[in-house]
Short mmCIF file of C-alpha atoms in Angstrom, two decimals:
data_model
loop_
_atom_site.label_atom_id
_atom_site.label_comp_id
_atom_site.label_asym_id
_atom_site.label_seq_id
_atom_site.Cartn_x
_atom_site.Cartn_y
_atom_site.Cartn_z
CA UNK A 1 0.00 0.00 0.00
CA UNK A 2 0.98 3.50 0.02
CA UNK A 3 3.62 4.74 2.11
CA UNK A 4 4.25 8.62 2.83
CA UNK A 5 7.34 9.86 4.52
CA UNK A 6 8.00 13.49 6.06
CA UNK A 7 10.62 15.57 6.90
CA UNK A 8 11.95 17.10 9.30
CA UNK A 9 9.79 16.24 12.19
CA UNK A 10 10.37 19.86 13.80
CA UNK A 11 11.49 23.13 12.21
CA UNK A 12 12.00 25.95 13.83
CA UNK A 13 12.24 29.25 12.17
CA UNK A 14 12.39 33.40 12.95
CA UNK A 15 9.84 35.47 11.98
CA UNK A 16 9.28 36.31 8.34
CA UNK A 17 11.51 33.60 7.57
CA UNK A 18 10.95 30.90 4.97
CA UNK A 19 9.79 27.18 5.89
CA UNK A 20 9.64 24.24 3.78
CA UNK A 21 8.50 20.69 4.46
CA UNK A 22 9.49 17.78 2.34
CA UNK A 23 7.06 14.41 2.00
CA UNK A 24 7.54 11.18 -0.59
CA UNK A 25 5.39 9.07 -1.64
CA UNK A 26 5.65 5.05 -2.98
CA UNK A 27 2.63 4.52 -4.99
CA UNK A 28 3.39 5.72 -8.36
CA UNK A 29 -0.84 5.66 -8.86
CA UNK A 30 -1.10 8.25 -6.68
CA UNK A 31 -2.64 11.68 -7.98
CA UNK A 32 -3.70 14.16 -4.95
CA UNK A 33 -1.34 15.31 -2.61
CA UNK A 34 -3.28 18.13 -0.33
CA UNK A 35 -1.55 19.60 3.18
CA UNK A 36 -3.13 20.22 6.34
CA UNK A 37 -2.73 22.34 9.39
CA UNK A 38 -3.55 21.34 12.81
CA UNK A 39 -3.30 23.78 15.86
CA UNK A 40 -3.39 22.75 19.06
CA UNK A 41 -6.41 20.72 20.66
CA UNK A 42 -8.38 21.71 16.83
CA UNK A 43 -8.70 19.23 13.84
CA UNK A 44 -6.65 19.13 10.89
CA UNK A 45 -7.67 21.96 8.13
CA UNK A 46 -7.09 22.06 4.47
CA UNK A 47 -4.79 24.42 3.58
CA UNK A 48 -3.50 23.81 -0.09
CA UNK A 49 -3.79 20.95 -2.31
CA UNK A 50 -2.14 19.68 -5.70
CA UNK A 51 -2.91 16.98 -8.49
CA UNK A 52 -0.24 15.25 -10.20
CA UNK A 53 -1.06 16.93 -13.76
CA UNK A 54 0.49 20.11 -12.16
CA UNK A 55 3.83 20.78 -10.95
CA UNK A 56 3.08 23.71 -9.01
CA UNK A 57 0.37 25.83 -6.83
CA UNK A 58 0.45 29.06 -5.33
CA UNK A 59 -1.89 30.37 -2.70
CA UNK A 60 -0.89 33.74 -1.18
CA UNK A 61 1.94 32.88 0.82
CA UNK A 62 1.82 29.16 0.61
CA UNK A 63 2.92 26.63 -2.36
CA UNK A 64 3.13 23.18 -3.25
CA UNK A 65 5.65 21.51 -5.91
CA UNK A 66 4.89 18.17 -6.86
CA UNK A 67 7.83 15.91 -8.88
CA UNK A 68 6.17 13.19 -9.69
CA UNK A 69 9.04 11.23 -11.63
CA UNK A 70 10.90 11.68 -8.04
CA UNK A 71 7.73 10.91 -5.94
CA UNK A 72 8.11 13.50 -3.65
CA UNK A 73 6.39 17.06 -3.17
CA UNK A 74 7.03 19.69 -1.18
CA UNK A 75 4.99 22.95 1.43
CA UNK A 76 6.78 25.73 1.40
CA UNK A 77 5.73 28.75 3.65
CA UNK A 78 7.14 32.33 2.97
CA UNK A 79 7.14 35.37 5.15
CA UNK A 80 6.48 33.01 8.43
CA UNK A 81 4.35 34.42 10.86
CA UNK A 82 3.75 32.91 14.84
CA UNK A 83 0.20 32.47 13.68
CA UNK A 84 1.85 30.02 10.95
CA UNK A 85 3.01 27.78 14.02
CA UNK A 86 1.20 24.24 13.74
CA UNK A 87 2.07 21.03 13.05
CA UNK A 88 1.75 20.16 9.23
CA UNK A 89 0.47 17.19 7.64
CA UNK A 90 1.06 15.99 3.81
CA UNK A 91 -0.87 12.90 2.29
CA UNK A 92 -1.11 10.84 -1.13
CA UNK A 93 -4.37 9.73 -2.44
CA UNK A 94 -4.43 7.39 -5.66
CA UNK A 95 -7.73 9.60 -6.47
CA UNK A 96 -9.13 12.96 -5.33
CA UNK A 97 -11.89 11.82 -2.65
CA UNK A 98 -10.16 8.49 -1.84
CA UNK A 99 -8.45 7.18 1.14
CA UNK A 100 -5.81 9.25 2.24
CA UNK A 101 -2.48 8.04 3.84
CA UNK A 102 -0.87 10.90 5.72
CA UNK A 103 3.00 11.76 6.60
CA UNK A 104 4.19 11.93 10.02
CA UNK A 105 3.56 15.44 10.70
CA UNK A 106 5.97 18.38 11.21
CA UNK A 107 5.86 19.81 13.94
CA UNK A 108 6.71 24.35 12.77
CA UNK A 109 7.23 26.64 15.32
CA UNK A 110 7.73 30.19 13.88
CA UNK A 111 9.74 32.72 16.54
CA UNK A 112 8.79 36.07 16.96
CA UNK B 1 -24.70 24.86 9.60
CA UNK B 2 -23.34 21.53 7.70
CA UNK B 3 -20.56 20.04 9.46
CA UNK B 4 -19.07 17.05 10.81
CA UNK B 5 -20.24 15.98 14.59
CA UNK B 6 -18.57 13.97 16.70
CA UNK B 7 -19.63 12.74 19.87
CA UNK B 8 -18.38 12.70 22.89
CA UNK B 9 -16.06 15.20 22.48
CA UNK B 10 -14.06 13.63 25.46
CA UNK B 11 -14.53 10.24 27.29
CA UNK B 12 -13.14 8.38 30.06
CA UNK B 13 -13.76 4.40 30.78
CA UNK B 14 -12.53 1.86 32.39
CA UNK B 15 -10.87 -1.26 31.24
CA UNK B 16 -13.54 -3.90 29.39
CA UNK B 17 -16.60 -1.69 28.93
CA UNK B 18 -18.11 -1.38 25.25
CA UNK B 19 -18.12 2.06 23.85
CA UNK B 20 -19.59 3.77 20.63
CA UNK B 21 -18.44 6.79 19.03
CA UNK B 22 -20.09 8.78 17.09
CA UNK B 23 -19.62 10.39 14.04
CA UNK B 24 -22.77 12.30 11.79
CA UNK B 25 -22.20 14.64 8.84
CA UNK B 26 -24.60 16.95 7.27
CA UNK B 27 -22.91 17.87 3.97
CA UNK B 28 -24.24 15.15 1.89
CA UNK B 29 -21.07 13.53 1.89
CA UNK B 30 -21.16 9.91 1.02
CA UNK B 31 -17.58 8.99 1.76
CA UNK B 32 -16.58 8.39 5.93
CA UNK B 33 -12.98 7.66 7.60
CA UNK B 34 -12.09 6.99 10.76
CA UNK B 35 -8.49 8.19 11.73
CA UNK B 36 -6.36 7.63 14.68
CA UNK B 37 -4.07 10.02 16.16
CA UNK B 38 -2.19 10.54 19.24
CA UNK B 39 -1.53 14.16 20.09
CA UNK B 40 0.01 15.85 17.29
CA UNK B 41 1.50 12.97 15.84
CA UNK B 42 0.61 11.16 12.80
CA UNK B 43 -2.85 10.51 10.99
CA UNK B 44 -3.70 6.51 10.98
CA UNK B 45 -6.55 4.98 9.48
CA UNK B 46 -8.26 2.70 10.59
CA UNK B 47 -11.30 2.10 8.58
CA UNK B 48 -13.05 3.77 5.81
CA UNK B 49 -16.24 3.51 3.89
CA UNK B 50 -17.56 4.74 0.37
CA UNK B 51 -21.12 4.22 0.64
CA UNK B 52 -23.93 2.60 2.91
CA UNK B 53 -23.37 -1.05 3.94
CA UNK B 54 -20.05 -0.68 2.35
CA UNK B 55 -16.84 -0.91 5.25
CA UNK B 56 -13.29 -1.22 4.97
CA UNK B 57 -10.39 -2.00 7.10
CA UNK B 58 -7.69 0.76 7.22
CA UNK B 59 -3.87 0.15 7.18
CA UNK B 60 -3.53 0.48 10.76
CA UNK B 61 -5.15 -2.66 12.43
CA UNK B 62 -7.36 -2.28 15.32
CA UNK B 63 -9.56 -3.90 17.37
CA UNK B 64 -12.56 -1.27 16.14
CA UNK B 65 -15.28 -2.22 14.49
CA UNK B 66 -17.75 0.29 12.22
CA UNK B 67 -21.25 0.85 9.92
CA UNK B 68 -23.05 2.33 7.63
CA UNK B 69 -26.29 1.85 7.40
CA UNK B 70 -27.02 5.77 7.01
CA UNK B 71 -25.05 7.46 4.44
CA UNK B 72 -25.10 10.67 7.51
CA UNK B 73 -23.95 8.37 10.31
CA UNK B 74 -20.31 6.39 11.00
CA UNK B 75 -20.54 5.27 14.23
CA UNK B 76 -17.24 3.68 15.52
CA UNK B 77 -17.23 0.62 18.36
CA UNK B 78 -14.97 -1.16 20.76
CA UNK B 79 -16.02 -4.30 22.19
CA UNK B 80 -13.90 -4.22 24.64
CA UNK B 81 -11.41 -0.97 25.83
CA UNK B 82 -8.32 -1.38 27.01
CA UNK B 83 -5.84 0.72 28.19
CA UNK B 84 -3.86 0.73 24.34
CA UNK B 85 -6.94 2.38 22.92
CA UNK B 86 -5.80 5.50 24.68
CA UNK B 87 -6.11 8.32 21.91
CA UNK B 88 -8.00 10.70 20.08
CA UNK B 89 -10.14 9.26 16.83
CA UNK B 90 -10.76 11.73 14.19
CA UNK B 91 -14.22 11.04 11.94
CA UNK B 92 -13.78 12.57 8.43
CA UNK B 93 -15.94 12.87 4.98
CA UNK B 94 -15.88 13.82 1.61
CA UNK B 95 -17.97 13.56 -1.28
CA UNK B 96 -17.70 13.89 -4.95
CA UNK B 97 -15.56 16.03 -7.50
CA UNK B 98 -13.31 17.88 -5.99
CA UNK B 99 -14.62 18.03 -2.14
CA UNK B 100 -11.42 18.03 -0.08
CA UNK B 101 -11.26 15.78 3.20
CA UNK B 102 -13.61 17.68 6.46
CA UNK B 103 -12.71 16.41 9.53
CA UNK B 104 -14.36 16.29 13.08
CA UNK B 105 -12.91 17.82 15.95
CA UNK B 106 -12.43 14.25 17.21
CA UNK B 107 -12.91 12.17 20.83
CA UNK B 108 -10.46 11.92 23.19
CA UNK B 109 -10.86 8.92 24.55
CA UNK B 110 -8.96 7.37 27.99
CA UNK B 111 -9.13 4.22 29.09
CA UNK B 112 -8.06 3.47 32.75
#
C-alpha cells in the first residue's frame, strides 16, 4: 500500500523567515497530494492541495511543488508568521476523494 | 450549519466496557474515515467507507469495528477498551468532484 514519509519532524524558524517541508510518496498511482494544518487541541484543516497533472500551486503565501518522476512534493511557507506555528500534515491519495495516507507530521514553530 | 459531529467530544472508561463513538455529517457527503491520532502525531486509518453497507479495514489494524447503514452516520465501536486504545479518533468525509477531506474535531478517549 501507500507509504508517505515526512521531513523534518520539527522546524524551527524566525519570523518572516521561509519554511519548507518535504514528504515522498511510494505509490506511483497516486494523484492528490493536499496539506493540512492542525493547531493545538483543533482538527486538521485544508490548507492547499495539488494533483499530479500540475507541478506547481500558489496560494498567497503558501505553495506546493509536486515531482512526480521523483515521488516527492514539497509545502513551502514564505514570510512566516507565529500564527503560521502548527504542526503540518502531507498525504497521497491514488484519487481525489479516496483514502488518504498521511505523513508523520511536522511539527513548525515560527519565533517572533 | 453543515458540518461534521462527533460525539463525545471527550470520554473516560474503564478497562472492558463497550463504547460507541459517534460520528454524523450533514454535507451530503457519502464517503466516511475513521483516523487515529495521538496528540500531534501522525494521521492513521483505521477504517473507511464509500457508501452505505459498504466498510473497509484501514492500514492500521485495530480492534474497532464500524457501519453504515445511514449514508449521515459512522458510528465507531470497541467491544472491549483497554488501556492501548488511549487516543484521540478523528471522523472525516468527503464527497464527490473535488470536495477536499472535512474532519471532526475528534474524541479523546482514555481508558483506565
Amino acid at each position: 500500500g501507500e507509504n508517505v514519509e515526512q521531513h523534518p519532524s520539527t522546524l524551527s524558524v524566525q519570523e518572516g523567515d521561509s519554511a519548507v517541508i518535504k514528504c515522498t510518496y511510494s505509490d506511483s498511482a497516486s494523484n492528490y497530494f493536499p496539506w493540512y494544518k492542525q493547531e493545538l487541541g483543533k482538527r486538521p484543516q485544508l490548507i492547499i492541495d495539488i494533483r499530479s497533472n500540475v507541478g506547481e500551486k500558489k496560494d498567497q503565501r503558501i505553495a506546493v511543488t509536486l515531482n512526480k518522476t521523483a515521488k516527492h512534493f514539497s509545502l513551502h511557507i514564505t514570510e512566516t508568521q507565529p500564527e503560521d506555528s502548527a504542526v503540518y500534515f502531507c498525504a497521497a491519495s491514488i484519487r481525489w476523494g479516496g483514502k488518504l495516507i498521511f505523513g508523520q507530521g511536522t511539527e513548525l514553530s515560527v519565533k517572533p | 450549519e453543515a458540518d461534521i459531529y462527533q460525539t463525545p467530544r471527550y470520554l473516560v472508561i474503564g478497562t472492558g466496557k463497550k463504547i460507541t463513538l459517534e460520528c454524523s455529517q450533514t454535507m451530503g457527503h457519502d464517503k466516511m474515515y475513521w483516523y487515529q491520532q495521538d496528540p500531534g502525531m501522525e494521521l492513521h486509518l483505521i477504517h473507511y467507507s464509500y457508501g452505505v453497507n459498504s466498510t473497509e479495514k484501514g492500514d492500521l489494524s485495530s480492534e474497532s469495528t464500524v457501519s453504515r447503514i445511514r449514508t449521515e452516520h459512522f458510528p465507531l465501536t470497541l467491544e472491549s477498551a483497554r488501556p492501548s486504545h488511549t487516543s484521540q479518533y478523528l471522523c472525516a468525509s468527503t464527497g464527490q468532484g473535488r470536495t477536499p477531506l472535512h474532519f471532526g474535531n475528534g474524541t479523546r478517549l482514555t481508558v483506565t
